[in-house]
Amino acid sequence: MEKLTNKEEEIMHILWKLEKAFVKDVLAEIKDEKPHYNTLSTIIRNLEDKGYVAYNAYGKTHQYYPIVKKEDYRKRFMNMAIDNYFNNSYKNVVSFFAKEEKISVEELKEIIALIEKNK
């Protein structure tokens, strides 16, 4: 599974949300600076080349749909991030978020409870 660019990831999130979409549907969902229709079409075709999306053809137009599940993508790249940035240590991940004040004591207690429950 090849890493996606930020723009490709943005488009995949839209396709995961919509499940099936024409280029115009994806364009309508983009909140920030909208790319030109042809640029967006090229990005989606690149996603197809990378094996992330497929399409149903209706004459000259295509309706695209994701063939890589969001959960599969998340698992793969979260594991890569944890390996690359936190020395493959989940303790380091949690410590990072605690230091950045992105996780509360209550949330940490919930995590501990989940871990103990799954033992």
mmCIF file of C-alpha atoms in Angstrom:
data_model
loop_
_atom_site.group_PDB
_atom_site.id
_atom_site.type_symbol
_atom_site.label_atom_id
_atom_site.label_comp_id
_atom_site.label_asym_id
_atom_site.label_seq_id
_atom_site.Cartn_x
_atom_site.Cartn_y
_atom_site.Cartn_z
ATOM 1 C CA MET A 1 0.000 0.000 0.000
ATOM 2 C CA GLU A 2 1.612 3.192 -1.224
ATOM 3 C CA LYS A 3 1.629 6.351 0.928
ATOM 4 C CA LEU A 4 -0.717 9.027 -0.352
ATOM 5 C CA THR A 5 -0.026 12.719 -0.764
ATOM 6 C CA ASN A 6 -1.981 15.099 1.472
ATOM 7 C CA LYS A 7 -4.327 15.973 -1.406
ATOM 8 C CA GLU A 8 -4.850 12.313 -2.284
ATOM 9 C CA GLU A 9 -5.653 11.576 1.366
ATOM 10 C CA GLU A 10 -8.170 14.429 1.395
ATOM 11 C CA ILE A 11 -9.855 12.977 -1.697
ATOM 12 C CA MET A 12 -9.878 9.470 -0.192
ATOM 13 C CA HIS A 13 -11.621 10.790 2.933
ATOM 14 C CA ILE A 14 -14.311 12.235 0.683
ATOM 15 C CA LEU A 15 -14.669 8.965 -1.237
ATOM 16 C CA TRP A 16 -14.836 6.973 2.008
ATOM 17 C CA LYS A 17 -17.581 9.320 3.177
ATOM 18 C CA LEU A 18 -19.576 9.286 -0.080
ATOM 19 C CA GLU A 19 -18.849 5.605 -0.877
ATOM 20 C CA LYS A 20 -19.455 6.244 -4.609
ATOM 21 C CA ALA A 21 -18.989 9.536 -6.415
ATOM 22 C CA PHE A 22 -18.444 11.255 -9.706
ATOM 23 C CA VAL A 23 -15.650 13.833 -9.925
ATOM 24 C CA LYS A 24 -18.223 16.644 -9.627
ATOM 25 C CA ASP A 25 -19.518 15.111 -6.371
ATOM 26 C CA VAL A 26 -16.010 15.026 -4.911
ATOM 27 C CA LEU A 27 -15.405 18.607 -6.046
ATOM 28 C CA ALA A 28 -18.570 19.735 -4.263
ATOM 29 C CA GLU A 29 -17.290 18.231 -0.985
ATOM 30 C CA ILE A 30 -13.916 20.030 -0.991
ATOM 31 C CA LYS A 31 -14.099 22.793 1.596
ATOM 32 C CA ASP A 32 -10.870 24.721 1.070
ATOM 33 C CA GLU A 33 -9.366 25.867 -2.177
ATOM 34 C CA LYS A 34 -11.085 23.842 -4.881
ATOM 35 C CA PRO A 35 -8.828 22.408 -7.585
ATOM 36 C CA HIS A 36 -9.770 22.665 -11.236
ATOM 37 C CA TYR A 37 -12.054 19.817 -12.350
ATOM 38 C CA ASN A 38 -9.333 18.329 -14.598
ATOM 39 C CA THR A 39 -6.774 18.461 -11.777
ATOM 40 C CA LEU A 40 -9.156 16.637 -9.457
ATOM 41 C CA SER A 41 -9.880 14.072 -12.150
ATOM 42 C CA THR A 42 -6.136 13.452 -12.502
ATOM 43 C CA ILE A 43 -5.743 13.009 -8.730
ATOM 44 C CA ILE A 44 -8.552 10.462 -8.695
ATOM 45 C CA ARG A 45 -7.043 8.593 -11.646
ATOM 46 C CA ASN A 46 -3.728 8.538 -9.734
ATOM 47 C CA LEU A 47 -5.597 6.973 -6.809
ATOM 48 C CA GLU A 48 -6.880 4.371 -9.243
ATOM 49 C CA ASP A 49 -3.330 3.707 -10.500
ATOM 50 C CA LYS A 50 -2.161 3.288 -6.890
ATOM 51 C CA GLY A 51 -4.925 0.740 -6.265
ATOM 52 C CA TYR A 52 -7.051 2.806 -3.893
ATOM 53 C CA VAL A 53 -10.124 3.349 -6.057
ATOM 54 C CA ALA A 54 -11.969 1.687 -8.904
ATOM 55 C CA TYR A 55 -14.837 2.905 -11.041
ATOM 56 C CA ASN A 56 -18.015 2.031 -12.847
ATOM 57 C CA ALA A 57 -18.175 3.499 -16.347
ATOM 58 C CA TYR A 58 -21.342 5.190 -17.581
ATOM 59 C CA GLY A 59 -20.566 6.179 -21.134
ATOM 60 C CA LYS A 60 -17.708 8.652 -20.956
ATOM 61 C CA THR A 61 -18.126 9.388 -17.244
ATOM 62 C CA HIS A 62 -16.887 7.365 -14.295
ATOM 63 C CA GLN A 63 -18.314 6.837 -10.847
ATOM 64 C CA TYR A 64 -15.449 6.148 -8.446
ATOM 65 C CA TYR A 65 -15.492 4.110 -5.253
ATOM 66 C CA PRO A 66 -12.796 3.178 -2.722
ATOM 67 C CA ILE A 67 -11.384 -0.341 -2.807
ATOM 68 C CA VAL A 68 -9.070 0.210 0.165
ATOM 69 C CA LYS A 69 -10.947 0.392 3.446
ATOM 70 C CA LYS A 70 -10.358 3.423 5.632
ATOM 71 C CA GLU A 71 -9.540 1.168 8.596
ATOM 72 C CA ASP A 72 -6.884 -0.723 6.608
ATOM 73 C CA TYR A 73 -5.255 2.559 5.538
ATOM 74 C CA ARG A 74 -5.382 3.920 9.092
ATOM 75 C CA LYS A 75 -3.785 0.790 10.583
ATOM 76 C CA ARG A 76 -0.967 0.743 8.062
ATOM 77 C CA PHE A 77 0.000 4.382 8.373
ATOM 78 C CA MET A 78 -0.557 4.720 12.103
ATOM 79 C CA ASN A 79 1.820 1.804 12.570
ATOM 80 C CA MET A 80 4.330 3.498 10.255
ATOM 81 C CA ALA A 81 4.045 6.791 12.161
ATOM 82 C CA ILE A 82 4.472 5.065 15.519
ATOM 83 C CA ASP A 83 7.504 3.216 14.182
ATOM 84 C CA ASN A 84 9.068 6.261 12.496
ATOM 85 C CA TYR A 85 8.369 8.941 15.098
ATOM 86 C CA PHE A 86 8.024 7.076 18.401
ATOM 87 C CA ASN A 87 10.558 4.218 18.099
ATOM 88 C CA ASN A 88 7.680 1.747 17.833
ATOM 89 C CA SER A 89 6.666 2.585 21.409
ATOM 90 C CA TYR A 90 3.029 3.179 22.278
ATOM 91 C CA LYS A 91 4.232 4.500 25.629
ATOM 92 C CA ASN A 92 6.085 7.225 23.741
ATOM 93 C CA VAL A 93 2.922 8.003 21.768
ATOM 94 C CA VAL A 94 0.806 8.401 24.888
ATOM 95 C CA SER A 95 3.580 10.404 26.613
ATOM 96 C CA PHE A 96 3.749 12.730 23.623
ATOM 97 C CA PHE A 97 0.015 13.441 23.764
ATOM 98 C CA ALA A 98 0.117 13.863 27.534
ATOM 99 C CA LYS A 99 2.958 16.398 27.271
ATOM 100 C CA GLU A 100 1.115 18.243 24.512
ATOM 101 C CA GLU A 101 -2.006 18.240 26.726
ATOM 102 C CA LYS A 102 -3.987 16.476 24.011
ATOM 103 C CA ILE A 103 -5.145 13.702 26.328
ATOM 104 C CA SER A 104 -6.796 14.042 29.725
ATOM 105 C CA VAL A 105 -6.326 11.980 32.882
ATOM 106 C CA GLU A 106 -9.872 10.683 32.411
ATOM 107 C CA GLU A 107 -9.060 9.517 28.886
ATOM 108 C CA LEU A 108 -5.891 7.812 30.149
ATOM 109 C CA LYS A 109 -7.959 6.012 32.781
ATOM 110 C CA GLU A 110 -10.364 4.871 30.053
ATOM 111 C CA ILE A 111 -7.428 3.547 28.026
ATOM 112 C CA ILE A 112 -6.100 1.655 31.047
ATOM 113 C CA ALA A 113 -9.553 0.186 31.659
ATOM 114 C CA LEU A 114 -9.747 -0.964 28.020
ATOM 115 C CA ILE A 115 -6.326 -2.584 28.260
ATOM 116 C CA GLU A 116 -7.192 -4.365 31.498
ATOM 117 C CA LYS A 117 -10.527 -5.513 30.078
ATOM 118 C CA ASN A 118 -8.824 -7.053 27.018
ATOM 119 C CA LYS A 119 -6.231 -9.048 29.032
#
